[in-house]
Coordinates of C-alpha atoms in Angstrom, one line a residue:
Chain A
X955 CA 134.8 88.7 92.6
X956 CA 133.2 91.4 91.3
X957 CA 131.6 91.6 87.7
X958 CA 130.2 94.0 85.6
X959 CA 127.4 93.7 84.4
X960 CA 126.1 96.4 81.0
X961 CA 123.2 96.8 82.4
X962 CA 122.8 99.2 85.1
X963 CA 121.1 98.7 89.1
X964 CA 121.0 94.9 88.5
X965 CA 122.7 92.8 91.1
X966 CA 126.1 91.6 89.6
X967 CA 127.4 89.0 91.8
X968 CA 127.0 87.9 95.3
X969 CA 130.0 86.2 96.5
X970 CA 130.8 85.3 100.3
X971 CA 133.7 86.6 101.7
X972 CA 134.5 86.0 104.7
X973 CA 137.9 87.7 105.0
X974 CA 136.7 91.4 103.2
X975 CA 137.1 94.2 105.1
X976 CA 133.7 96.2 105.5
X977 CA 134.1 100.4 105.7
X978 CA 132.0 101.5 108.4
X979 CA 131.5 105.0 109.5
X980 CA 129.6 107.5 107.4
X981 CA 132.1 109.8 105.7
X982 CA 134.7 107.2 105.5
X983 CA 137.3 105.4 104.2
X984 CA 137.4 101.5 103.2
X985 CA 141.2 101.7 104.1
X986 CA 140.9 103.6 107.3
X987 CA 137.8 102.3 109.2
X988 CA 137.9 99.3 110.8
X989 CA 136.3 95.7 110.3
X990 CA 133.1 96.1 111.1
X991 CA 132.5 92.6 110.7
X992 CA 135.4 91.4 113.1
X993 CA 133.6 93.8 115.4
X994 CA 130.4 92.6 115.2
X995 CA 131.7 89.1 114.4
X996 CA 129.4 88.4 112.2
X997 CA 129.4 86.6 108.7
X998 CA 129.8 89.0 105.3
X999 CA 128.0 88.6 101.9
X1000 CA 129.1 91.5 99.5
X1001 CA 127.1 92.4 96.5
X1002 CA 127.7 94.5 93.7
X1003 CA 125.6 96.5 92.2
X1004 CA 126.7 99.1 88.4
X1005 CA 127.5 101.5 91.0
X1006 CA 127.7 101.3 94.5
X1007 CA 128.6 97.5 96.0
X1008 CA 126.8 96.5 99.3
X1009 CA 128.2 94.7 102.4
X1010 CA 126.5 93.3 104.7
X1011 CA 126.9 91.4 107.9
X1012 CA 124.8 89.2 109.6
X1013 CA 125.8 89.7 113.3
X1014 CA 125.3 86.2 116.2
X1015 CA 122.7 87.9 117.4
X1016 CA 120.4 88.7 115.0
X1017 CA 121.4 92.5 113.1
X1018 CA 121.8 92.6 109.5
X1019 CA 123.4 95.8 108.8
X1020 CA 123.8 96.7 105.0
X1021 CA 127.1 99.1 104.5
X1022 CA 127.2 100.8 100.8
X1023 CA 130.0 101.8 99.9
X1024 CA 131.0 103.9 96.8
X1025 CA 133.0 102.2 93.6
X1026 CA 136.3 104.7 94.6
X1027 CA 135.3 103.1 98.6
X1028 CA 133.0 106.2 100.6
X1029 CA 130.6 104.5 102.3
X1030 CA 128.1 106.7 102.2
X1031 CA 125.0 104.6 103.4
X1032 CA 124.4 102.5 106.4
X1033 CA 121.4 100.5 107.1
X1034 CA 120.2 98.4 109.7
X1035 CA 117.3 95.8 111.1
X1036 CA 116.9 93.3 113.9
X1037 CA 116.7 93.2 118.0
X1038 CA 119.1 96.2 118.2
X1039 CA 120.4 99.6 116.6
X1040 CA 124.0 98.9 115.9
X1041 CA 126.8 101.6 117.2
X1042 CA 126.1 104.4 115.8
X1043 CA 129.5 105.8 117.6
X1044 CA 130.2 104.1 114.7
X1045 CA 128.3 103.7 111.7
X1046 CA 128.0 107.8 111.9
X1047 CA 131.7 108.5 112.6
X1048 CA 132.2 112.4 112.5
X1049 CA 127.7 112.7 112.5
X1050 CA 127.5 111.2 116.4
X1051 CA 126.9 115.3 117.1
X1052 CA 125.1 116.5 114.0
X1053 CA 122.0 113.5 115.3
X1054 CA 122.2 113.8 118.5
X1055 CA 121.3 117.4 118.2
X1056 CA 118.8 116.5 115.7
X1057 CA 117.1 114.0 117.5
X1058 CA 117.2 116.5 120.4
X1059 CA 115.6 119.2 119.1
X1060 CA 112.7 116.8 117.4
X1061 CA 111.5 116.0 120.5
X1062 CA 111.0 119.1 121.6
X1063 CA 109.1 120.1 118.1
X1064 CA 106.7 116.4 118.2
X1065 CA 104.2 116.2 120.6
X1066 CA 105.3 112.9 121.9
X1067 CA 107.0 109.8 120.9
X1068 CA 107.8 108.3 117.0
X1069 CA 110.5 107.2 114.9
X1070 CA 113.4 109.0 114.6
X1071 CA 113.5 111.2 110.8
X1072 CA 116.5 113.1 110.7
X1073 CA 116.3 115.3 107.6
X1074 CA 119.3 117.9 107.1
X1075 CA 120.6 119.0 103.8
X1076 CA 123.8 117.0 104.6
X1077 CA 122.2 113.8 107.2
X1078 CA 119.8 111.9 107.0
X1079 CA 119.3 109.8 109.8
X1080 CA 115.8 107.4 109.9
X1081 CA 115.2 104.8 112.8
X1082 CA 112.4 103.3 113.6
X1083 CA 110.3 100.1 115.0
X1084 CA 109.5 98.9 118.8
X1085 CA 111.8 97.3 120.9
X1086 CA 112.9 93.6 119.5
X1087 CA 112.5 94.6 116.4
X1088 CA 114.1 97.6 114.6
X1089 CA 115.1 99.0 112.1
X1090 CA 116.8 102.1 109.9
X1091 CA 119.0 104.6 108.1
X1092 CA 121.1 106.6 107.5
X1093 CA 122.8 108.4 104.8
X1094 CA 124.6 110.9 103.2
X1095 CA 122.5 112.4 99.8
X1096 CA 125.0 114.4 98.2
X1097 CA 127.2 111.5 98.1
X1098 CA 124.7 108.9 96.3
X1099 CA 126.2 107.9 93.5
X1100 CA 124.8 110.0 90.5
X1101 CA 121.5 107.6 89.5
X1102 CA 120.9 105.8 92.3
X1103 CA 118.1 105.8 94.4
X1104 CA 117.8 107.5 98.2
X1105 CA 115.2 104.0 98.6
X1106 CA 117.2 101.2 97.5
X1107 CA 119.0 102.1 100.6
X1108 CA 118.0 99.6 102.8
Chain B
X855 CA 85.2 82.3 141.7
X856 CA 84.4 78.8 139.9
X857 CA 83.6 76.5 142.1
X858 CA 81.1 78.5 143.4
X859 CA 78.8 79.1 140.1
X860 CA 79.7 75.4 139.2
X861 CA 77.6 74.3 142.1
X862 CA 74.9 77.5 142.0
X863 CA 73.8 75.7 137.8
X864 CA 74.4 72.0 139.4
X865 CA 70.7 71.4 139.5
X866 CA 70.7 71.8 135.3
X867 CA 73.4 68.7 134.9
X868 CA 76.9 68.4 135.0
X869 CA 76.8 69.2 131.2
X870 CA 74.9 72.8 131.6
X871 CA 77.1 74.0 134.2
X872 CA 80.4 73.5 132.4
X873 CA 79.2 75.7 129.2
X874 CA 78.0 78.2 131.3
X875 CA 81.3 78.1 133.3
X876 CA 83.5 78.2 129.3
X877 CA 80.3 80.9 128.5
X878 CA 81.6 83.1 132.0
X879 CA 86.3 82.7 129.6
X880 CA 86.4 81.3 132.4
X881 CA 88.0 77.9 130.6
X882 CA 90.2 76.0 132.1
X883 CA 92.5 76.5 129.0
X884 CA 92.8 80.1 128.5
X885 CA 96.3 81.5 130.3
X886 CA 94.4 82.9 133.8
X887 CA 93.2 80.0 135.1
X888 CA 95.4 79.6 137.1
X889 CA 94.1 81.2 139.5
X890 CA 94.5 82.1 142.7
X891 CA 91.6 83.2 143.9
X892 CA 89.3 82.0 146.8
X893 CA 86.2 83.5 146.3
X894 CA 83.0 84.2 144.7
X895 CA 84.2 87.8 143.4
X896 CA 86.7 88.5 140.1
X897 CA 89.5 90.7 140.0
X898 CA 88.6 93.7 138.8
X899 CA 90.3 94.1 135.9
X900 CA 89.3 97.5 134.8
X901 CA 92.2 99.6 134.5
X902 CA 91.6 104.1 133.6
X903 CA 93.8 105.2 130.6
X904 CA 92.9 108.8 129.3
X905 CA 94.3 110.3 126.5
X906 CA 96.3 113.9 127.5
X907 CA 98.9 115.6 127.4
X908 CA 100.9 113.5 130.2
X909 CA 102.6 115.1 132.8
X910 CA 105.1 117.2 130.4
X911 CA 101.7 118.3 129.3
X912 CA 103.1 118.6 125.2
X913 CA 101.3 114.6 124.4
X914 CA 99.2 114.5 121.8
X915 CA 97.3 110.8 121.0
X916 CA 99.1 109.4 125.0
X917 CA 97.3 107.4 126.5
X918 CA 97.9 107.3 129.8
X919 CA 97.6 105.3 133.4
X920 CA 98.8 105.3 136.7
X921 CA 100.8 102.4 138.0
X922 CA 101.2 101.8 142.3
X923 CA 104.7 100.4 143.2
X924 CA 105.6 99.3 146.4
X925 CA 108.2 97.4 148.2
X926 CA 107.7 93.5 147.6
X927 CA 105.8 92.0 150.5
X928 CA 104.7 95.7 151.9
X929 CA 101.1 96.9 152.0
X930 CA 102.3 100.6 153.1
X931 CA 105.5 101.7 151.1
X932 CA 103.6 102.2 148.1
X933 CA 103.1 105.2 145.8
X934 CA 100.9 105.3 143.0
X935 CA 102.1 107.6 139.6
X936 CA 100.6 109.0 137.1
X937 CA 101.1 109.9 133.5
X938 CA 102.0 106.3 132.5
X939 CA 102.6 105.5 128.7
X940 CA 101.3 102.4 127.7
X941 CA 103.1 100.9 125.2
X942 CA 102.2 97.9 123.0
X943 CA 105.4 98.0 121.1
X944 CA 107.5 97.4 124.3
X945 CA 107.4 94.8 127.9
X946 CA 108.9 96.2 130.9
X947 CA 107.5 98.5 133.1
X948 CA 109.9 101.6 133.6
X949 CA 109.5 104.4 135.8
X950 CA 111.2 108.3 135.6
X951 CA 113.9 108.3 138.7
X952 CA 112.1 112.0 138.6
X953 CA 108.7 110.7 139.8
X954 CA 109.9 107.7 141.9
X955 CA 109.6 108.5 145.4
X956 CA 109.9 105.6 147.5
X957 CA 113.5 103.8 148.3
X958 CA 113.1 100.0 146.0
X959 CA 115.4 97.0 146.6
X960 CA 118.0 96.7 143.9
X961 CA 118.6 93.7 141.9
X962 CA 122.3 92.5 141.9
X963 CA 123.7 90.1 140.9
X964 CA 125.9 87.2 142.7
X965 CA 128.5 89.2 143.5
X966 CA 126.3 92.0 144.8
X967 CA 126.6 94.3 141.7
X968 CA 123.8 96.7 141.2
X969 CA 122.2 95.6 137.5
X970 CA 121.2 97.7 134.8
X971 CA 119.9 97.8 131.7
X972 CA 119.9 100.2 128.8
X973 CA 116.3 99.8 127.6
X974 CA 117.0 100.2 123.1
X975 CA 113.5 102.0 121.4
X976 CA 113.4 103.1 117.9
X977 CA 113.6 106.8 119.3
X978 CA 116.0 106.2 122.4
X979 CA 117.4 104.6 125.1
X980 CA 116.9 104.0 128.3
X981 CA 118.7 103.7 131.5
X982 CA 118.9 103.1 135.0
X983 CA 118.9 100.4 137.4
X984 CA 117.3 97.2 137.4
X985 CA 114.8 96.8 140.8
X986 CA 112.5 95.0 142.2
X987 CA 108.7 96.3 143.2
X988 CA 105.3 94.5 143.1
X989 CA 102.9 96.6 140.5
X990 CA 99.1 96.8 140.7
X991 CA 96.6 97.7 138.6
X992 CA 93.4 97.8 139.0
X993 CA 92.6 94.6 141.1
X994 CA 95.3 92.8 139.9
X995 CA 99.2 92.4 141.5
X996 CA 101.9 91.1 139.9
X997 CA 104.3 90.3 143.3
X998 CA 108.9 91.5 143.2
X999 CA 108.2 92.5 139.4
X1000 CA 111.9 93.2 137.8
X1001 CA 111.3 96.8 136.7
X1002 CA 114.2 99.3 135.0
X1003 CA 114.2 102.6 137.3
X1004 CA 115.0 105.8 134.1
X1005 CA 117.9 107.9 134.9
X1006 CA 119.3 107.5 138.6
X1007 CA 121.9 109.7 140.0
X1008 CA 124.0 106.5 141.4
X1009 CA 123.5 105.4 138.0
X1010 CA 124.4 108.3 135.9
X1011 CA 127.5 107.2 133.5
X1012 CA 125.7 106.0 131.0
X1013 CA 128.4 102.8 128.9
X1014 CA 129.3 104.0 125.9
X1015 CA 127.7 100.9 124.5
X1016 CA 124.2 101.8 125.4
X1017 CA 124.4 105.9 124.0
X1018 CA 125.9 103.6 121.2
X1019 CA 122.2 102.7 120.7
X1020 CA 119.9 106.2 121.1
X1021 CA 119.8 109.5 122.2
X1022 CA 119.1 109.0 126.1
X1023 CA 115.5 109.3 127.1
X1024 CA 115.8 110.1 130.9
X1025 CA 114.0 112.6 132.1
X1026 CA 110.2 113.9 131.8
X1027 CA 111.3 116.7 128.8
X1028 CA 112.6 113.4 126.4
X1029 CA 109.9 110.6 127.5
X1030 CA 107.5 112.5 127.7
X1031 CA 105.8 110.3 130.7
X1032 CA 106.5 109.6 133.8
X1033 CA 107.4 106.2 132.7
X1034 CA 106.4 103.8 130.2
X1035 CA 103.9 100.5 130.8
X1036 CA 105.2 98.1 128.1
X1037 CA 102.3 95.7 127.3
X1038 CA 103.3 94.5 124.5
X1039 CA 103.5 90.6 123.0
X1040 CA 106.3 90.1 124.0
X1041 CA 107.3 88.6 128.1
X1042 CA 110.5 90.0 128.6
X1043 CA 111.6 92.4 127.6
X1044 CA 115.0 90.9 125.7
X1045 CA 114.7 87.2 125.7
X1046 CA 116.3 84.9 125.6
X1047 CA 119.1 86.1 123.3
X1048 CA 120.6 88.3 126.4
X1049 CA 121.3 84.7 128.4
X1050 CA 124.9 85.2 126.8
X1051 CA 125.8 88.2 126.7
X1052 CA 127.4 91.2 124.7
X1053 CA 123.9 92.3 124.0
X1054 CA 124.6 96.0 125.8
X1055 CA 121.0 95.6 126.9
X1056 CA 122.2 94.7 130.9
X1057 CA 125.8 95.9 132.7
X1058 CA 126.8 94.3 136.0
X1059 CA 127.7 98.3 137.5
X1060 CA 130.5 97.2 141.0
X1061 CA 132.0 100.7 141.7
X1062 CA 134.5 100.3 139.1
X1063 CA 132.2 100.4 136.8
X1064 CA 129.5 99.3 133.6
X1065 CA 129.6 96.0 131.8
X1066 CA 127.8 94.4 130.0
X1067 CA 126.6 90.7 131.2
X1068 CA 124.0 87.9 130.7
X1069 CA 120.5 88.0 132.7
X1070 CA 118.4 85.3 133.0
X1071 CA 115.1 85.5 132.2
X1072 CA 113.2 85.8 135.3
X1073 CA 115.5 88.9 135.8
X1074 CA 114.8 90.7 132.9
X1075 CA 112.5 93.6 133.1
X1076 CA 109.1 92.3 132.3
X1077 CA 106.2 92.5 130.7
X1078 CA 104.2 93.3 134.4
X1079 CA 100.0 91.9 132.9
X1080 CA 102.0 88.6 132.0
X1081 CA 103.1 88.6 135.6
X1082 CA 100.1 88.0 136.9
X1083 CA 98.3 85.5 139.2
X1084 CA 95.2 86.0 137.2
X1085 CA 93.6 87.7 134.0
X1086 CA 97.4 87.2 132.8
X1087 CA 96.7 86.5 129.2
X1088 CA 97.1 89.9 127.2
X1089 CA 95.1 93.0 127.3
X1090 CA 92.6 94.6 125.0
X1091 CA 92.8 98.8 124.4
X1092 CA 89.6 100.2 124.5
X1093 CA 89.0 103.7 124.1
X1094 CA 86.1 105.5 122.2
X1095 CA 86.3 106.3 118.7
X1096 CA 87.1 109.7 117.7
X1097 CA 86.1 112.2 115.3
X1098 CA 88.7 114.8 114.2
X1099 CA 90.0 115.9 117.3
X1100 CA 89.3 116.4 121.7
X1101 CA 90.2 117.4 123.9
X1102 CA 90.7 114.3 126.0
X1103 CA 88.8 110.9 126.1
X1104 CA 88.8 108.1 128.0
X1105 CA 89.1 104.6 128.1
X1106 CA 90.4 101.4 129.3
X1107 CA 93.1 98.8 129.7
X1108 CA 91.7 95.6 130.5
X1109 CA 93.4 92.8 131.2
X1110 CA 92.8 89.3 129.9
X1111 CA 91.2 87.7 127.1
X1112 CA 88.8 85.3 127.7
X1113 CA 89.1 85.3 131.0
X1114 CA 86.3 87.0 132.9
X1115 CA 82.7 88.3 131.2
X1116 CA 84.4 91.3 130.4
X1117 CA 87.0 90.7 127.8
X1118 CA 86.5 87.9 125.2
X1119 CA 87.0 88.4 121.7
X1120 CA 84.2 88.3 120.8
X1121 CA 83.8 89.6 117.0
X1122 CA 87.1 90.1 117.2
X1123 CA 90.3 89.3 113.7
X1124 CA 92.7 87.7 115.0
X1125 CA 96.4 88.3 113.6
X1126 CA 98.9 85.7 114.6
X1127 CA 102.2 87.3 115.0
X1128 CA 106.2 87.3 115.5
X1129 CA 106.9 87.5 118.9
X1130 CA 107.3 91.0 119.3
X1131 CA 105.1 91.4 117.9
X1132 CA 105.1 92.4 113.7
X1133 CA 103.0 91.4 111.0
X1134 CA 102.3 92.3 107.3
X1135 CA 99.9 95.3 106.2
X1136 CA 99.8 95.6 102.3
X1137 CA 99.0 98.1 100.8
X1138 CA 99.0 99.5 96.2
X1139 CA 100.1 95.6 96.7
X1140 CA 102.9 95.1 98.3
X1141 CA 103.7 94.4 101.6
X1142 CA 105.2 95.4 104.5
X1143 CA 106.4 94.8 107.4
X1144 CA 104.0 96.2 110.8
X1145 CA 103.2 96.4 114.0
X1146 CA 100.6 97.7 116.0
X1147 CA 101.6 100.6 119.1
X1148 CA 99.9 102.5 120.6
X1149 CA 103.4 104.2 122.3
X1150 CA 103.7 105.8 118.4
X1151 CA 102.3 108.6 118.5
X1152 CA 100.5 108.3 115.2
X1153 CA 100.8 106.6 112.1
X1154 CA 103.8 106.1 110.5
X1155 CA 103.8 104.7 107.6
X1156 CA 106.1 104.1 104.0
X1157 CA 107.4 108.1 102.2
X1158 CA 105.3 110.9 100.3
X1159 CA 106.7 108.7 97.0
X1160 CA 104.7 105.8 98.1
X1161 CA 101.8 107.7 99.0
X1162 CA 101.1 110.3 96.9
X1163 CA 100.8 112.9 100.2
X1164 CA 103.5 115.5 101.4
X1165 CA 105.3 115.8 104.7
X1166 CA 104.3 120.2 106.4
X1167 CA 106.8 122.2 105.2
X1168 CA 108.4 122.2 109.1
X1169 CA 107.2 119.1 110.6
X1170 CA 108.9 116.7 108.2
X1171 CA 107.5 113.8 110.5
X1172 CA 104.1 114.0 110.2
X1173 CA 102.0 114.4 106.2
X1174 CA 100.3 117.1 104.7
X1175 CA 97.7 116.1 102.5
X1176 CA 96.5 118.9 101.1
X1177 CA 92.9 117.7 101.6
X1178 CA 92.1 114.5 104.1
X1179 CA 92.9 111.6 102.9
X1180 CA 91.7 108.2 103.6
X1181 CA 94.2 105.1 103.7
X1182 CA 93.0 101.6 102.2
X1183 CA 95.6 98.6 104.0
X1184 CA 94.9 94.7 104.7
X1185 CA 96.6 93.7 107.4
X1186 CA 98.0 90.1 107.3
X1187 CA 98.8 88.2 110.1
X1188 CA 102.6 86.7 110.5
X1189 CA 103.6 84.5 107.9
X1190 CA 103.4 80.7 109.0
X1191 CA 100.6 82.1 111.6
X1192 CA 96.8 82.0 111.2
X1193 CA 97.0 82.9 108.1
X1194 CA 93.6 86.2 108.3
X1195 CA 93.8 89.0 106.1
X1196 CA 91.0 91.6 106.7
X1197 CA 91.3 95.0 105.1
X1198 CA 91.2 98.7 107.4
X1199 CA 91.4 102.2 106.9
X1200 CA 92.9 105.1 108.9
X1201 CA 92.1 108.9 108.7
X1202 CA 95.5 111.1 107.2
X1203 CA 95.5 114.7 107.8
X1204 CA 96.8 118.1 107.7
X1205 CA 99.2 117.6 110.3
X1206 CA 100.3 120.5 110.7
X1207 CA 96.1 122.0 111.5
X1208 CA 95.7 119.4 113.8
X1209 CA 99.0 119.6 115.6
X1210 CA 97.7 123.7 116.1
X1211 CA 94.5 122.9 118.6
X1212 CA 94.7 122.0 122.0
X1213 CA 92.9 119.0 121.3
X1214 CA 95.6 115.8 122.3
X1215 CA 93.6 113.4 121.0
X1216 CA 93.7 113.9 117.4
X1217 CA 92.5 110.7 114.9
X1218 CA 94.5 111.7 111.3
X1219 CA 97.8 112.5 112.3
X1220 CA 100.4 110.3 110.9
X1221 CA 103.9 110.9 109.5
X1222 CA 106.4 109.1 107.0
X1223 CA 108.8 106.2 107.8
X1224 CA 110.5 104.9 104.9
X1225 CA 109.8 101.0 104.7
X1226 CA 107.3 100.3 107.2
X1227 CA 103.5 100.7 109.0
X1228 CA 103.4 102.3 112.3
X1229 CA 100.0 101.7 113.5
X1230 CA 100.3 104.4 116.3
X1231 CA 97.5 105.5 119.1
X1232 CA 95.6 107.0 116.3
X1233 CA 94.6 103.0 114.8
X1234 CA 93.1 102.0 118.3
X1235 CA 90.4 105.6 118.1
X1236 CA 87.3 103.1 118.0
X1237 CA 88.8 99.9 117.7
X1238 CA 88.9 97.4 121.0
X1239 CA 92.2 96.0 120.0
X1240 CA 93.7 92.8 122.4
X1241 CA 97.4 92.1 122.2
X1242 CA 98.2 87.7 123.6
X1243 CA 101.4 87.2 124.7
X1244 CA 103.5 84.7 123.3
X1245 CA 103.8 81.8 124.7
X1246 CA 100.1 82.1 126.7
X1247 CA 96.7 80.7 126.1
X1248 CA 93.9 82.2 125.1
X1249 CA 89.9 81.0 123.5
X1250 CA 91.6 82.8 120.3
X1251 CA 93.8 80.3 120.1
X1252 CA 97.9 80.2 121.4
X1253 CA 99.8 84.4 121.5
X1254 CA 101.9 85.8 120.6
X1255 CA 99.1 86.9 118.5
X1256 CA 97.0 91.3 118.2
X1257 CA 93.2 91.3 117.8
X1258 CA 90.7 94.0 116.7

């Protein structure tokens, strides 16, 4: 179901793959993580780009989660948009505690409320929007495939 | 209130009387027209707001007010709580348990289990029980309104599927306010989605622990102003223009749109939004999702690559341009609404310099957020910003919309 085009960074194929297992935790291995699609009771659409795959899960609650997976099967980025944030325990995996500490550190220096903008050498987490319309993304910057721009995780 | 002026103007004829009545903003199409009052003085609909450091003494660009909550039906068992942040980005009244000294009745389900809520914001969650209060501001009252009490000691175990949605803001240090007054476009804080279970928002909490539960619309925490007896179709936030920074400024939160002589739309442009207040903004020929959020303490938009402005060296959530910039955008009504489109501009200064003063009202405070434009409180300075509630009738059309 995956067709490679000669030109890099162009969408090669979009296919409905309702039983395809989706990687979940940042930094995790696709073969070792739970099936998010089942957990979220959503529909899955897989898009293959030249250097990575995107697993897009649409939940019944109206949240779209996109998981970015390298060709070797490693999850390096997750983006979302919808009524709620996704399960950040699941999405961030081993990075969850680092995220909590970074959020608390940022609150201490920001003079009020605004979006979360965590930028650390090994972890980027951005959470914005407002009640009822939330968006965000998390990725491991050094794990992006060569030539991929961070703006592509969205 | 409407009958008396009509009688006064009867000698001028019925046509004149109805024109004058309409001119007073009392048109029968107004969402607030079902007035329950019979006196000849309109209800006081002006609540003073102040941009200051807030109760935690740390805030910049936050608009605060006070709210009176009473045990439903009581006029004696009441408390007025200051330091409540006005938030057009959410709906519902939330008060820190630490700021609440009276005991309010707990909402329970038919089995008698208390109901608690996990409310998700961009920057974290608030967790705590849903309780019921009469909520009073200016001369207005919302009776038996479900509100959220945050950080209650009796609900200290936050469910895992709540912390999964963000880091708790359950005390003054984390919230920066004694509470939030959510007066966004939405009526309820969750809406129809939460009438089915599994949303991670409402929980039934018997002694064995909290589990996700459906919550009917009327029981959900909701926009207090939409529950007022009058002036309940929207709000206006009026703040003076700020040039650079000021130690503090005061303004008004006005209830109702076109319901009294002081809350007409005038020349404001109406932009249709989605039910949560989202619309679209064009910057350098590209359209982005956008919203007006008085609860954001800056204008957070796009990224350094797109705007050409670096973030501050030590504060990556603020822009630090070498010299002050003026950003020009075009705001567009949400697709499928009224098609309105109008340019707007706002300044961006050096964030590090701006927050290093003792000023709490700062025009020019801005930072990045990739892919969208969050018009926070600085955008409200010098603009009268109207928020019309979802499904409510106003002289500018039926909400949801924003106007300024």
